[in-house]
Structures are given as structure tokens and as C-alpha cells.
XYZ file of C-alpha atoms in Angstrom:
712
model
C 113.015 89.987 167.552
C 111.683 93.470 168.198
C 112.541 93.041 171.888
C 116.105 92.142 170.941
C 116.358 95.211 168.762
C 115.073 97.338 171.599
C 117.738 96.008 173.928
C 120.452 96.718 171.351
C 119.458 100.312 170.562
C 121.865 102.886 171.926
C 119.510 104.779 174.191
C 115.899 105.284 175.128
C 115.998 108.700 173.485
C 117.085 107.219 170.169
C 114.318 104.652 170.381
C 111.686 107.314 171.110
C 112.884 109.373 168.139
C 112.870 106.240 166.035
C 109.239 105.511 167.012
C 108.224 109.068 166.090
C 109.868 108.677 162.683
C 107.954 105.448 162.089
C 104.684 107.210 162.846
C 105.562 110.030 160.474
C 106.510 107.578 157.727
C 103.315 105.606 158.220
C 101.195 108.749 157.868
C 103.216 110.371 155.094
C 104.265 107.603 152.719
C 102.090 105.117 150.904
C 104.134 101.919 150.767
C 101.504 99.977 148.863
C 103.150 97.972 146.083
C 102.535 98.253 142.392
C 100.407 95.117 142.616
C 97.691 96.952 144.539
C 94.660 98.101 142.619
C 94.140 101.577 141.290
C 92.783 102.716 144.636
C 95.865 101.504 146.484
C 93.848 98.969 148.520
C 95.430 95.742 149.724
C 93.610 92.762 148.250
C 93.649 89.094 149.197
C 94.791 86.994 146.256
C 94.590 83.497 147.698
C 93.694 81.541 150.835
C 96.048 78.651 151.600
C 95.387 76.385 154.589
C 93.850 79.244 156.530
C 96.588 81.754 155.622
C 95.964 84.694 153.300
C 98.320 85.799 150.545
C 97.677 89.454 149.776
C 99.121 91.993 147.398
C 101.655 93.243 149.967
C 103.100 89.801 150.511
C 103.254 89.108 146.796
C 105.088 92.402 146.250
C 107.567 91.474 148.990
C 108.222 88.147 147.259
C 108.715 89.971 143.957
C 111.321 92.223 145.569
C 113.177 89.132 146.811
C 113.193 87.393 143.421
C 114.920 87.999 140.069
C 112.903 89.346 137.144
C 112.274 87.296 134.011
C 113.827 88.636 130.813
C 111.703 91.287 129.129
C 109.643 90.335 126.050
C 112.033 92.124 123.697
C 115.371 91.289 125.339
C 117.910 89.422 123.219
C 121.249 87.690 123.491
C 123.361 86.558 126.431
C 121.822 88.896 128.991
C 118.391 87.470 128.188
C 119.649 83.922 128.671
C 121.374 84.831 131.919
C 118.251 86.535 133.271
C 116.109 83.609 132.203
C 118.424 81.093 133.832
C 118.380 83.048 137.099
C 114.581 83.416 136.941
C 113.729 79.810 136.059
C 116.252 77.927 138.161
C 116.042 79.701 141.498
C 113.377 80.414 144.066
C 113.525 83.742 145.922
C 117.354 83.769 145.968
C 117.468 87.274 147.510
C 115.523 86.209 150.610
C 118.660 85.312 152.570
C 118.566 81.612 151.724
C 121.712 79.697 150.774
C 122.409 78.772 147.123
C 121.939 75.006 147.544
C 118.418 75.605 148.865
C 117.511 78.426 146.467
C 117.806 75.951 143.571
C 115.322 73.526 145.165
C 112.360 74.823 143.216
C 108.860 73.319 143.089
C 108.772 73.439 139.288
C 109.074 70.218 137.274
C 109.089 72.215 134.073
C 109.453 75.829 133.039
C 107.755 78.169 135.528
C 105.261 80.736 134.236
C 106.888 83.700 132.515
C 104.506 85.992 134.431
C 106.514 86.694 137.565
C 103.527 87.228 139.870
C 102.054 83.888 138.761
C 105.315 82.092 139.522
C 105.611 83.707 142.939
C 102.036 83.087 144.027
C 102.728 79.394 143.521
C 106.000 79.621 145.456
C 104.302 81.475 148.301
C 101.680 78.732 148.397
C 104.514 76.212 148.634
C 106.012 78.137 151.573
C 102.755 78.107 153.503
C 102.124 74.397 152.973
C 105.706 73.417 153.812
C 105.838 75.664 156.894
C 102.587 74.149 158.148
C 104.057 70.666 157.728
C 107.220 71.803 159.499
C 105.156 72.912 162.510
C 103.466 69.505 162.582
C 106.873 67.883 162.933
C 108.125 70.114 165.706
C 110.247 72.556 163.775
C 110.454 76.169 164.876
C 112.473 79.334 164.336
C 114.429 81.061 167.087
C 115.080 84.811 167.272
C 118.775 84.107 166.669
C 117.967 82.252 163.451
C 115.751 85.111 162.336
C 118.485 87.657 163.084
C 120.990 85.650 161.024
C 118.528 85.548 158.131
C 118.042 89.322 158.286
C 121.817 89.807 158.189
C 122.015 87.708 155.045
C 119.782 90.285 153.364
C 122.715 92.697 153.727
C 124.697 90.619 151.235
C 121.754 90.161 148.877
C 121.002 93.880 148.617
C 124.347 95.490 149.470
C 122.719 97.306 152.397
C 124.360 97.732 155.785
C 121.791 96.989 158.484
C 124.144 96.767 161.468
C 125.473 99.559 163.631
C 128.921 100.126 165.105
C 128.244 97.438 167.716
C 127.703 94.809 165.032
C 124.059 94.411 166.017
C 121.123 95.201 163.738
C 120.429 98.928 163.774
C 116.644 99.407 164.276
C 116.516 102.582 162.179
C 118.442 101.140 159.236
C 116.436 97.953 159.450
C 113.119 99.791 159.425
C 114.072 102.024 156.476
C 115.341 98.998 154.544
C 112.162 96.982 155.162
C 109.794 99.819 154.304
C 111.476 101.523 151.392
C 113.610 98.775 149.839
C 111.214 95.875 150.287
C 107.909 97.720 150.716
C 107.054 95.840 153.922
C 106.734 96.485 157.627
C 109.248 94.815 159.914
C 106.530 92.593 161.358
C 105.399 91.329 157.931
C 108.999 90.848 156.763
C 109.868 88.852 159.871
C 106.758 86.677 159.541
C 107.705 86.083 155.911
C 111.308 85.190 156.800
C 110.269 82.850 159.615
C 108.146 80.906 157.153
C 111.014 80.813 154.643
C 113.371 79.504 157.343
C 110.907 76.712 158.098
C 110.704 75.956 154.401
C 114.494 75.702 154.206
C 114.624 73.446 157.262
C 112.096 71.070 155.744
C 114.077 71.124 152.498
C 117.124 69.988 154.464
C 115.146 67.308 156.292
C 113.657 65.947 153.071
C 116.842 66.039 150.971
C 119.921 65.823 153.206
C 119.660 62.034 153.637
C 119.718 61.380 149.900
C 123.080 59.840 149.053
C 124.456 58.037 146.030
C 125.864 54.508 146.193
C 129.573 54.333 145.224
C 128.718 51.656 142.641
C 126.428 54.092 140.833
C 129.155 56.752 140.729
C 131.647 54.180 139.465
C 129.246 53.110 136.685
C 128.766 56.695 135.545
C 132.494 57.447 135.672
C 133.199 54.284 133.690
C 130.677 55.337 131.059
C 132.263 58.797 130.857
C 135.807 57.426 130.643
C 134.893 54.907 127.918
C 134.041 57.652 125.423
C 136.810 57.861 122.775
C 138.737 61.096 122.204
C 140.471 61.638 118.868
C 143.619 63.433 117.818
C 143.165 64.711 114.280
C 144.879 66.726 111.563
C 142.756 68.821 109.200
C 144.186 69.210 105.702
C 142.332 71.788 103.600
C 143.206 74.570 101.178
C 143.943 76.971 104.021
C 146.295 74.693 105.976
C 147.983 73.205 102.923
C 148.509 76.609 101.335
C 151.609 77.085 103.455
C 153.226 74.230 101.551
C 152.909 76.100 98.230
C 155.452 78.704 97.118
C 154.159 81.705 95.094
C 156.517 84.374 93.731
C 155.698 88.093 93.689
C 155.367 88.166 89.844
C 152.971 85.180 90.038
C 150.889 86.946 92.713
C 150.799 90.217 90.747
C 149.769 88.467 87.531
C 147.046 86.517 89.357
C 145.753 89.737 90.952
C 145.355 91.397 87.542
C 143.565 88.370 86.089
C 141.355 87.860 89.156
C 140.577 91.383 90.366
C 137.047 90.399 91.491
C 138.364 87.543 93.657
C 140.947 89.835 95.255
C 138.245 92.415 95.999
C 136.012 89.698 97.494
C 138.868 88.520 99.733
C 139.456 92.119 100.844
C 135.752 92.605 101.630
C 135.675 89.335 103.577
C 138.344 90.771 105.884
C 136.742 94.184 106.204
C 136.861 93.928 109.987
C 140.678 93.692 109.758
C 141.103 96.462 107.209
C 138.423 98.928 108.389
C 138.829 99.128 112.164
C 136.486 101.710 113.764
C 137.357 103.928 116.700
C 136.862 102.102 120.010
C 136.654 102.928 123.699
C 137.448 100.861 126.747
C 134.937 101.916 129.390
C 133.918 101.304 132.953
C 130.289 101.881 133.772
C 127.887 102.023 136.687
C 124.177 101.328 136.226
C 121.318 102.618 138.332
C 118.694 100.206 137.038
C 115.136 101.205 136.193
C 112.148 99.053 135.139
C 111.655 98.223 131.473
C 109.701 100.870 129.614
C 106.553 99.746 127.859
C 105.331 100.734 124.413
C 102.566 102.750 126.074
C 104.119 105.065 128.689
C 103.015 104.269 132.235
C 102.895 107.040 134.856
C 104.161 104.602 137.478
C 107.134 103.527 135.333
C 107.942 107.144 134.406
C 107.862 108.030 138.093
C 110.316 105.238 138.881
C 112.648 106.407 136.102
C 112.565 109.905 137.580
C 113.400 108.519 141.016
C 116.233 106.459 139.584
C 117.589 109.542 137.807
C 117.719 111.319 141.168
C 119.603 108.347 142.623
C 122.041 108.423 139.695
C 122.578 112.153 140.252
C 123.542 111.384 143.859
C 126.104 108.837 142.695
C 127.444 111.391 140.195
C 127.758 113.936 142.985
C 129.769 111.422 145.005
C 132.066 110.693 142.046
C 132.473 114.393 141.300
C 133.958 114.718 144.751
C 136.879 112.564 143.609
C 137.209 114.194 140.175
C 137.098 117.724 141.645
C 139.718 117.026 144.287
C 137.392 117.085 147.286
C 138.576 113.690 148.539
C 141.968 111.970 148.571
C 142.526 108.971 146.326
C 144.368 105.794 147.272
C 147.474 104.877 145.254
C 147.177 102.030 142.746
C 149.055 99.106 144.306
C 150.395 96.060 142.453
C 148.269 92.877 142.576
C 148.541 90.919 145.812
C 149.653 87.305 145.611
C 147.093 84.748 146.666
C 147.254 84.053 150.389
C 148.975 87.335 151.190
C 147.479 90.474 152.676
C 147.467 93.759 150.793
C 149.864 96.328 152.284
C 148.271 99.098 154.286
C 147.883 102.419 152.493
C 150.022 105.126 154.038
C 148.024 108.321 154.525
C 150.823 110.351 152.985
C 150.454 108.363 149.753
C 146.819 109.375 149.352
C 146.417 112.393 147.049
C 143.642 114.468 145.565
C 143.016 114.529 141.823
C 144.006 118.195 141.738
C 147.442 117.183 143.040
C 147.966 114.592 140.324
C 148.476 114.578 136.554
C 148.841 112.238 133.622
C 148.518 108.467 133.866
C 148.713 108.387 137.660
C 145.715 110.692 137.976
C 143.668 108.634 135.530
C 144.644 105.345 137.195
C 143.623 106.568 140.645
C 140.315 107.926 139.379
C 139.595 104.659 137.570
C 140.358 102.732 140.730
C 137.989 104.956 142.713
C 135.253 104.575 140.108
C 135.672 100.781 140.191
C 135.263 100.752 143.954
C 132.037 102.753 143.752
C 130.747 100.616 140.854
C 131.444 97.415 142.804
C 129.304 98.747 145.635
C 126.496 100.528 143.784
C 126.206 99.328 140.189
C 123.152 97.222 139.363
C 124.643 95.782 136.178
C 125.256 92.250 137.405
C 127.649 91.231 134.617
C 130.221 93.965 135.342
C 129.524 94.835 138.983
C 132.128 92.399 140.365
C 134.698 93.716 137.867
C 134.291 97.266 139.093
C 132.091 98.143 136.130
C 134.753 97.197 133.577
C 133.568 95.863 130.220
C 136.021 93.281 128.912
C 135.642 94.146 125.237
C 136.355 97.504 123.658
C 133.181 99.313 122.581
C 132.527 100.881 119.196
C 130.035 103.676 118.615
C 127.672 101.048 117.227
C 127.880 98.764 120.270
C 127.474 101.737 122.626
C 124.253 102.562 120.798
C 122.730 99.144 121.523
C 121.249 97.632 124.693
C 122.168 97.855 127.508
C 123.268 101.340 126.418
C 121.623 103.770 123.963
C 122.593 106.225 121.178
C 122.928 109.022 123.748
C 125.617 106.981 125.532
C 127.568 106.547 122.283
C 127.403 110.283 121.627
C 128.645 111.181 125.113
C 131.499 108.665 125.097
C 132.619 109.659 121.603
C 133.513 113.135 122.863
C 135.243 111.959 126.055
C 138.968 111.652 126.677
C 140.513 108.967 128.938
C 139.660 109.624 132.566
C 136.577 111.662 131.664
C 133.428 110.973 133.685
C 130.125 111.132 131.774
C 126.522 110.699 132.819
C 124.073 109.951 134.112
C 122.737 109.099 130.648
C 119.540 107.214 129.949
C 120.086 103.741 128.521
C 117.937 100.697 127.835
C 118.135 99.407 131.412
C 118.383 102.593 133.452
C 120.793 105.453 134.051
C 124.469 104.990 133.203
C 127.558 106.715 134.558
C 130.700 105.928 132.568
C 134.381 106.707 132.574
C 136.610 106.224 129.531
C 139.711 104.163 130.313
C 141.264 104.074 126.850
C 140.488 105.552 123.463
C 141.695 103.466 120.525
C 141.976 105.153 117.152
C 140.430 103.566 114.086
C 142.461 102.503 111.085
C 141.613 102.051 107.386
C 143.889 99.960 105.127
C 143.267 100.508 101.372
C 143.053 97.546 98.996
C 146.160 98.586 97.063
C 148.310 98.119 100.192
C 147.342 94.462 100.633
C 146.507 93.413 97.082
C 149.653 91.330 96.519
C 149.354 89.525 99.865
C 145.705 88.700 99.221
C 146.487 87.445 95.719
C 149.350 85.291 97.008
C 147.107 83.691 99.638
C 144.316 82.998 97.160
C 146.713 81.497 94.609
C 148.303 79.288 97.292
C 144.863 78.021 98.294
C 143.945 77.383 94.676
C 147.066 75.307 94.029
C 146.879 73.504 97.394
C 143.301 72.308 96.765
C 144.605 69.763 94.248
C 147.140 68.303 96.688
C 144.889 67.518 99.692
C 144.698 63.726 99.297
C 148.443 63.437 98.707
C 149.353 65.526 101.759
C 146.839 63.838 104.091
C 147.916 60.329 103.103
C 151.579 61.224 103.684
C 150.746 62.399 107.208
C 148.652 59.267 107.896
C 151.467 56.962 106.810
C 153.928 58.848 109.036
C 151.541 58.427 111.995
C 150.976 54.710 111.290
C 154.737 54.151 111.167
C 155.054 55.317 114.788
C 151.700 54.326 116.388
C 152.802 55.072 119.946
C 153.711 58.693 119.094
C 151.104 61.400 119.640
C 149.796 62.869 116.396
C 150.996 66.334 117.378
C 154.619 65.122 117.486
C 154.210 63.300 114.164
C 152.967 66.478 112.494
C 155.820 68.580 113.899
C 158.376 66.217 112.371
C 156.480 66.171 109.067
C 156.339 70.001 108.975
C 160.057 70.183 109.720
C 160.864 67.837 106.821
C 158.758 69.890 104.383
C 159.273 73.500 105.438
C 162.236 73.524 107.806
C 159.936 74.634 110.664
C 158.014 72.437 113.087
C 155.234 74.933 113.921
C 153.240 74.819 110.673
C 151.500 74.800 108.350
C 149.785 71.644 109.641
C 148.853 71.095 113.268
C 147.080 68.460 115.335
C 143.929 69.104 117.322
C 141.900 67.151 119.818
C 138.203 66.348 119.589
C 135.795 66.285 122.458
C 134.705 62.918 123.796
C 132.378 61.094 121.413
C 128.921 59.921 122.416
C 126.594 61.414 125.005
C 128.073 62.368 128.347
C 126.186 60.883 131.328
C 126.834 64.086 133.231
C 125.482 66.210 130.364
C 122.473 63.927 130.017
C 121.611 64.607 133.650
C 122.413 68.294 133.839
C 121.477 69.419 130.327
C 124.931 70.720 129.389
C 125.752 74.293 128.377
C 122.328 74.654 126.751
C 120.540 74.176 130.077
C 122.918 76.586 131.784
C 122.125 79.260 129.193
C 118.423 78.464 129.041
C 118.548 77.161 125.464
C 116.621 74.184 124.080
C 118.381 70.835 124.511
C 120.272 69.743 121.391
C 119.055 66.746 119.427
C 121.011 63.515 119.745
C 123.496 63.453 116.858
C 125.856 60.464 117.126
C 127.554 61.430 113.843
C 128.605 64.830 115.197
C 132.123 64.816 116.600
C 132.919 67.707 118.973
C 135.508 69.918 117.314
C 135.180 68.228 113.915
C 131.524 68.346 112.870
C 129.265 65.801 111.196
C 131.481 62.945 110.015
C 129.581 59.632 110.069
C 132.516 57.547 108.836
C 134.881 58.998 111.433
C 132.310 58.513 114.221
C 131.891 54.865 113.232
C 135.617 54.222 112.950
C 136.426 55.922 116.279
C 134.770 53.151 118.308
C 136.876 50.484 116.511
C 140.272 52.050 117.233
C 142.379 50.365 119.929
C 145.359 51.313 122.028
C 147.578 48.904 120.024
C 146.214 50.155 116.662
C 145.265 53.798 117.288
C 145.672 55.266 113.762
C 142.717 54.947 111.373
C 143.495 53.005 108.197
C 142.159 55.668 105.833
C 141.942 59.429 105.233
C 138.440 60.808 105.744
C 136.681 63.531 103.740
C 134.430 66.276 105.023
C 130.805 66.391 103.837
C 131.567 69.179 101.351
C 134.746 67.454 100.144
C 136.921 70.486 100.927
C 138.839 68.972 103.857
C 140.668 65.731 104.684
C 141.141 64.279 108.166
C 143.828 62.044 109.628
C 142.658 60.592 112.963
C 144.239 58.743 115.847
C 142.783 57.476 119.133
C 144.166 59.549 121.978
C 145.912 57.435 124.569
C 144.400 57.972 128.040
C 146.796 59.217 130.687
C 146.373 58.084 134.293
C 145.381 61.113 136.353
C 144.254 60.339 139.887
C 143.402 63.975 140.614
C 141.245 64.316 137.470
C 139.531 60.988 138.219
C 138.730 62.148 141.740
C 137.304 65.429 140.405
C 135.192 63.533 137.861
C 133.820 61.256 140.563
C 133.037 64.243 142.730
C 131.299 66.095 139.852
C 129.241 63.048 138.895
C 128.302 62.320 142.490
C 127.279 65.908 143.173
C 125.274 66.173 139.950
C 123.302 62.964 140.488
C 122.776 63.716 144.175
C 121.450 67.186 143.324
C 119.079 65.752 140.722
C 117.773 63.253 143.231
C 117.356 65.928 145.850
C 115.453 68.011 143.326
C 113.241 65.046 142.461
C 112.677 64.238 146.145
C 111.773 67.821 147.007
C 109.405 68.173 144.086
C 107.705 64.872 144.910
C 107.274 66.010 148.518
C 105.885 69.418 147.472
C 103.625 67.816 144.878
C 102.056 65.620 147.575
C 101.468 68.657 149.809
C 99.709 70.421 146.930
C 97.587 67.392 146.048
C 96.534 66.893 149.678
C 95.755 70.603 150.121
C 93.773 70.822 146.883
C 91.838 67.643 147.771
C 90.971 69.168 151.145
C 89.900 72.424 149.496
C 92.658 74.390 151.273
C 93.860 76.352 148.226
C 91.485 78.992 146.919
C 92.399 81.828 144.574
C 90.242 84.935 144.673
C 88.547 86.821 141.883
C 90.997 89.680 142.506
C 93.863 87.334 141.587
C 92.116 86.018 138.473
C 91.461 89.558 137.268
C 95.002 90.787 138.004
C 96.591 87.789 136.290
C 94.486 88.188 133.152
C 95.343 91.893 132.947
C 99.039 91.072 133.212
C 98.803 88.382 130.532
C 96.952 90.781 128.239
C 99.628 93.436 128.831
C 102.445 91.030 127.896
C 100.546 89.817 124.842
C 100.097 93.413 123.691
C 103.814 94.103 124.140
C 104.707 91.013 122.143
C 102.510 92.068 119.248
C 104.348 95.385 119.027
C 107.777 93.728 118.802
C 109.416 92.865 115.467
C 108.596 89.291 114.427
C 112.167 88.119 115.035
C 111.997 89.206 118.684
C 108.577 87.793 119.499
C 108.631 85.126 122.176
C 105.219 83.814 123.247
C 106.548 82.981 126.703
C 107.012 86.662 127.401
C 110.722 86.267 127.893
C 111.171 82.701 129.111
C 113.076 81.013 126.313
C 111.933 77.469 126.990
C 111.462 74.661 129.486
C 113.935 73.249 131.950
C 114.130 69.986 130.109
C 111.831 67.007 130.216
C 110.761 67.013 133.846
C 107.022 67.132 133.255
C 104.655 69.407 135.162
C 103.614 69.837 138.745
C 100.742 67.405 138.297
C 102.804 64.944 136.248
C 104.638 61.826 137.300
C 108.033 61.764 138.970
C 111.036 61.637 136.652
C 111.956 58.159 135.512
C 115.287 56.378 135.679
C 118.198 56.762 133.308
C 119.798 53.902 131.353
C 123.392 54.022 130.202
C 125.495 51.509 128.324
C 128.695 50.671 130.170
C 130.997 48.184 128.475
C 128.100 47.020 126.326
C 125.898 46.297 129.355
C 122.853 48.380 130.311
C 123.034 50.125 133.674
C 119.762 51.492 135.054
C 119.942 54.484 137.404
C 116.651 54.770 139.233
C 115.545 57.882 141.069
C 115.297 57.683 144.830
C 111.798 56.860 146.058
C 109.531 59.832 146.685
C 110.091 60.957 150.276
C 107.474 61.228 152.952
C 107.432 63.750 155.748
C 109.740 62.767 158.623
C 107.966 60.582 161.158
C 110.018 61.659 164.153
C 109.461 65.251 165.322
C 112.515 67.482 165.327
C 113.151 69.751 168.284
C 112.066 73.319 167.480
C 114.532 76.122 166.862
C 117.435 73.745 166.089
C 118.531 74.014 162.450
C 119.330 70.865 160.531
C 122.933 70.678 159.328
C 123.048 72.119 155.809
C 123.778 69.898 152.863
C 126.975 70.361 150.913
C 126.566 73.223 148.423
C 125.784 72.154 144.879
C 126.230 74.570 141.979
C 122.884 75.341 140.266
């Protein structure tokens, strides 16, 4: 590849200068990673089939992989980071998504990132060696394409005006972004390409029989869905009339209840000041309880980078560059109109809303390119929810951010300010004033509502039975239409107080059973089987039992059901299925893709497991004392951090919230089959047999056609 780069450089002079710069960099800068020992020496960590894995290679792999959530991280961002960490393998290495999710782990990977990656590097070496045995190779063109994919992963431009890889940009990127020489990066990428090719060879032939898809779709479609009306004190209150004198008298006699109702709605009556912000993050490593010189150095370097971004933004705010006009949204399929140069203006030439809008647009463009806050980067740094001073004081921000934003007007640029995850630059889009509503202003309304609820509580059975009888009288009419007519007859309006809702499908979804549902996506423990729980209604054993007895010709249940606490009544009806060829086709596609992906995962893991067993039996995997020592130090460091956290935040996995769900361990057995009941008959879905390496050699340097992408 180096020869190709030489041919594509602009001139011999440029190349000579480039070579001189490399020599200067090599002598001046120490690119040893943070995994090296205190002396900065490169140490061998493992020997795998005659190939060494050293600290430099491990650091390169760490730079190409997502971090696990920190020991003290909480909430959605922790779950998102954990999901990315556990369910992908070196996704920033230029691989494609459907191959990045083919991981070797049949359970939760270690929460120590270096431990996880040493195993994945071992996998690469073993798989690449097997690929060579079967005639696979990597061409320079394939390597060049892989390098170009790194542009998208890191937001770096590595090509010159000609569209070819620029040697200087490429060298700087490899050395200072990834901490590797070009030669070591290319050797690493060639091995990863071979790994991906073998993954395609092993998994691309795994297909699902149409009969299996049909059985799963039938099981999914057989799950009943209910229409239901909830009758409780809140919904039935609208059927009760209360006069102003009655409400006033009740308020005097029940002052404590009125005050409690007011306090319960404090968020409505005491609205704090809020800000709608856009923000750009220059991320820095998590700070430890005991300050580390290396971490402090990185924070200082990141502050300098944030200052450079601020300087660039100041150019727009100070009128040094012209700003594009804010154009209306472009319809899908149409091209955005070209910006006329005369329409571009500097901030100093603008005022009011137009000035703010153009500056916000410019900030969003920069944030989309340079922000390292993954949740808001694609939205131009825009946070969907308005922020209070309290929320701006919490992670990912900090109290200093709240203080700075509190004094900023719309369009004001603030930062860089140190936050929990790095250095923030923010711009205020809107400032929303707070509002306080005193109790005396809403006392009568609160009393009226409470008195209506009190009187309605004694009428629940009567109201619910009246609705049920109306539904039974017209069994072919959807419950929503029945309720509208009933409302109209009682209140003169068809839009309340009662309304019909729809439950989720009862029983366990085959698709959810295979994929783990929303819990697996968020990295949460799998929920326990609870057949009495009805999605959208809660735990109602009698309703769950009755739902499976309802029929299309008798869809309305013959009784009103009570909630567990006795405070609500339910009228239920079996929802009539509507033929929908498009939805059926989508369901078949989703089921087929999900099962195929699971089988590909199982096939890949079985293949990798055999490579590991064979290599370990042959004594081809040896970890050095340097690795054992480094791993123990890292485990001790995480354990110390955990001890310093509040008890509620302690997580013994060091940030990994739990396993990936019942798939065993690397040394365990392959996943078993799955049994579903379809129409009362058991259907057994067996995993595909464990694959063996392909017997027929594949011509080198010819990539196997990629499998259809499957969402992780």
C-alpha cells in the first residue's frame, strides 16, 4: 500500500518533505500508549499461534473500540454505552455493522476493556490464520477501502483533492489519533479484513426455511390483543357535576386534602426557569478519585482543543465569516437550493431573530462535525428537552455549566466549561421564564376535582356495567366507537370522559424471546415471565385468563373486571384482526432477519470456540507475566473506584450492567433450540449445526459477497 501512496503523492519534493517530517516525529514524540509500563517500554502480553500481541497493538484495538460505562455512570447514557460495548467488536475499525455484531462472546464480555480486547485480538489472529489456510488474502485495493472507512468512523478526512489517500494526513492520523505506525495499522487492518471474510464464509450460507418463519409468524399473530375501557375515580369524575358553592365548602372542610393535591402538582404550579441549548463536547477521559498525571494531562490537551473550536466559533460570532441563510426544510427526494453568495451575511450585518437563527445554524454545523457527544451530535448538538439549572448541574454537565448558562441570553456562546465528560461549548437557543401559581388561585378547581373523584368512586360498578352492556349489544362495533356514543348520551360530547385503549399482545412474543426485547437493547436484565401481566393494563389474572377464551363471534367479556387494588374497573373486548399484507410482510421479514442473525451468531461463536479449543490444546495461546500483572492492577484500580462510590451506584462489574442473556460462556455448550406453542402444538426451532471451516479454498484477494445487514 505504501507503494500506491507513493505513486499518488503530488511530487517527489512533497514526499521528501513528508519523510523528513516522519523522522522528526519519530525522534520528537513518544507515541507509546497508556498501556505501556512506567518506563514507556513496549511489552509482549500474549503469544498466539506464533504471533505476538504487545501493548502497542492492544492500545490500537482500544482506540478502535467503544469504552465501557464508567463505574459511577448512571441512567440512559450508561445503558447506551454498555450496549455499544457489549454487543459490538471493534466497530470503529472500518468493518460493516452486520459483521461488527458478530462477537465471540456467548455471555457478557469482561468489563475491563483491555481484557475484552486481548481476547478479541486473539480471535483475530486465529481466524486470520485459518483464512490463510483456506486461500483467502487481502489486496491493496481492499486495504485502501478499509482505510477510507476509518474516515467515517473518526470524522477525519484522509484523502486529498484527487480523492486518493493523502500520505501526510494518513500518517498523522495513524500516529496521533490511533497511536500506531502506518505499517502496524495496515497489518492490523489486513488481519481484520481476513477475519471479516471468514465471518462471511462461515455465516452467509445460513438461511431460514420458510416453514420456520411461517410458524413463528403464526405464533406471533395468534396472541390476543384487547380493547379496554378503564373506569376509575379520575375518568368517571367527568360524569359528576359539582357547583362552585359545593367546591368552596369542600375546600374549607378539607384544607389538608386540597394542599396535598396542590403539592402533588408542584411541577405544574412551580415551573423553574429553563433554557433550550445546543452544545458541543470535546470529550476527555473519566477522572478518577485519585488524580492521575496522565489523565490531567489529557484534560489539559482537550481544553486546548476546545479552545481551538471556540476560536473557530468566535469567528462567526465576531463577524469574521459570512453565515448562510436559514432555508426552509427540503422535501424528501428533492435537492436543497443552492445558497446565493449575496444572501450570505456576517453576524455584524444582522440583528434580532435572523442573527440568532444563522448563528445557531452555524453552531449546529460545527457540532455535527466536531462534537463527541454521541446522543446529540447528529442533531447538531441540540438537546430535545429544555434544561433547568438543576439538570445543567448534573452529568454530562456540571454546576459551572449551569452558572454560565443562567447568565446567557439567546444566541450567546459560552465555554469551554469543564463538565463530567469533558469540555463543553454551548449556545442558548431559548430562555423560558419560570412561573409560580399560588394555592389560592387554584383552590376551587382542585377542590372541585377532588370532590368529583370522591363522588365518582361510588359509581364505578354502575358505569362500567353500563358500558359493557352497550358493547355487548353491538359486538361487531369497536369498543372505541361504543364509548363515543355512550359519552355523547351522558355528556353531550363524544370525546370524554371515558375512552378506549388497546393493550399489547398477550403472551410472550417469539421475536422478543429470541432478541431479548427492549431490555436487551438497553442492557437491562431480562424480565421474568409474567403471564398475568397484560401490556398496557398491568397484572390482571382474571382478564389474562378470559382473553384467551374470547372469539371473533363473541368478542366482549361477560363481566366487568376489577384491578388488584379495587380502585379501577375494566371492560374488555377482543380486537378484531385487520388483514394487512404490508404489515404481514414486514413481520415475516423481521422474524426471518432476527432468527437468521441469531443463527449466524451461534454459528460464528461455535466456529471461534473450536479455534480456541484447538489452539489451547496445541499450546498456541500463552499469556505473559506482564499481562497478568497489568490485568490485576487494572482490576484493583476498578475495585478501589467502586468502593469510593455511594452504595446505590456500586456495580461490581465495573460498569457492565449484566449479561447478554442466557448464552453461556465461551467454554460452554452451544445454545439449544427454542420451543413455541402454535395452535396448541409444540414447534421446535433448532439451531443450525455448528459450522466447520470451508473445505474448498477460496481464491485470495476476492471478497465474499456481504450478507444482508442486520440491525444489532
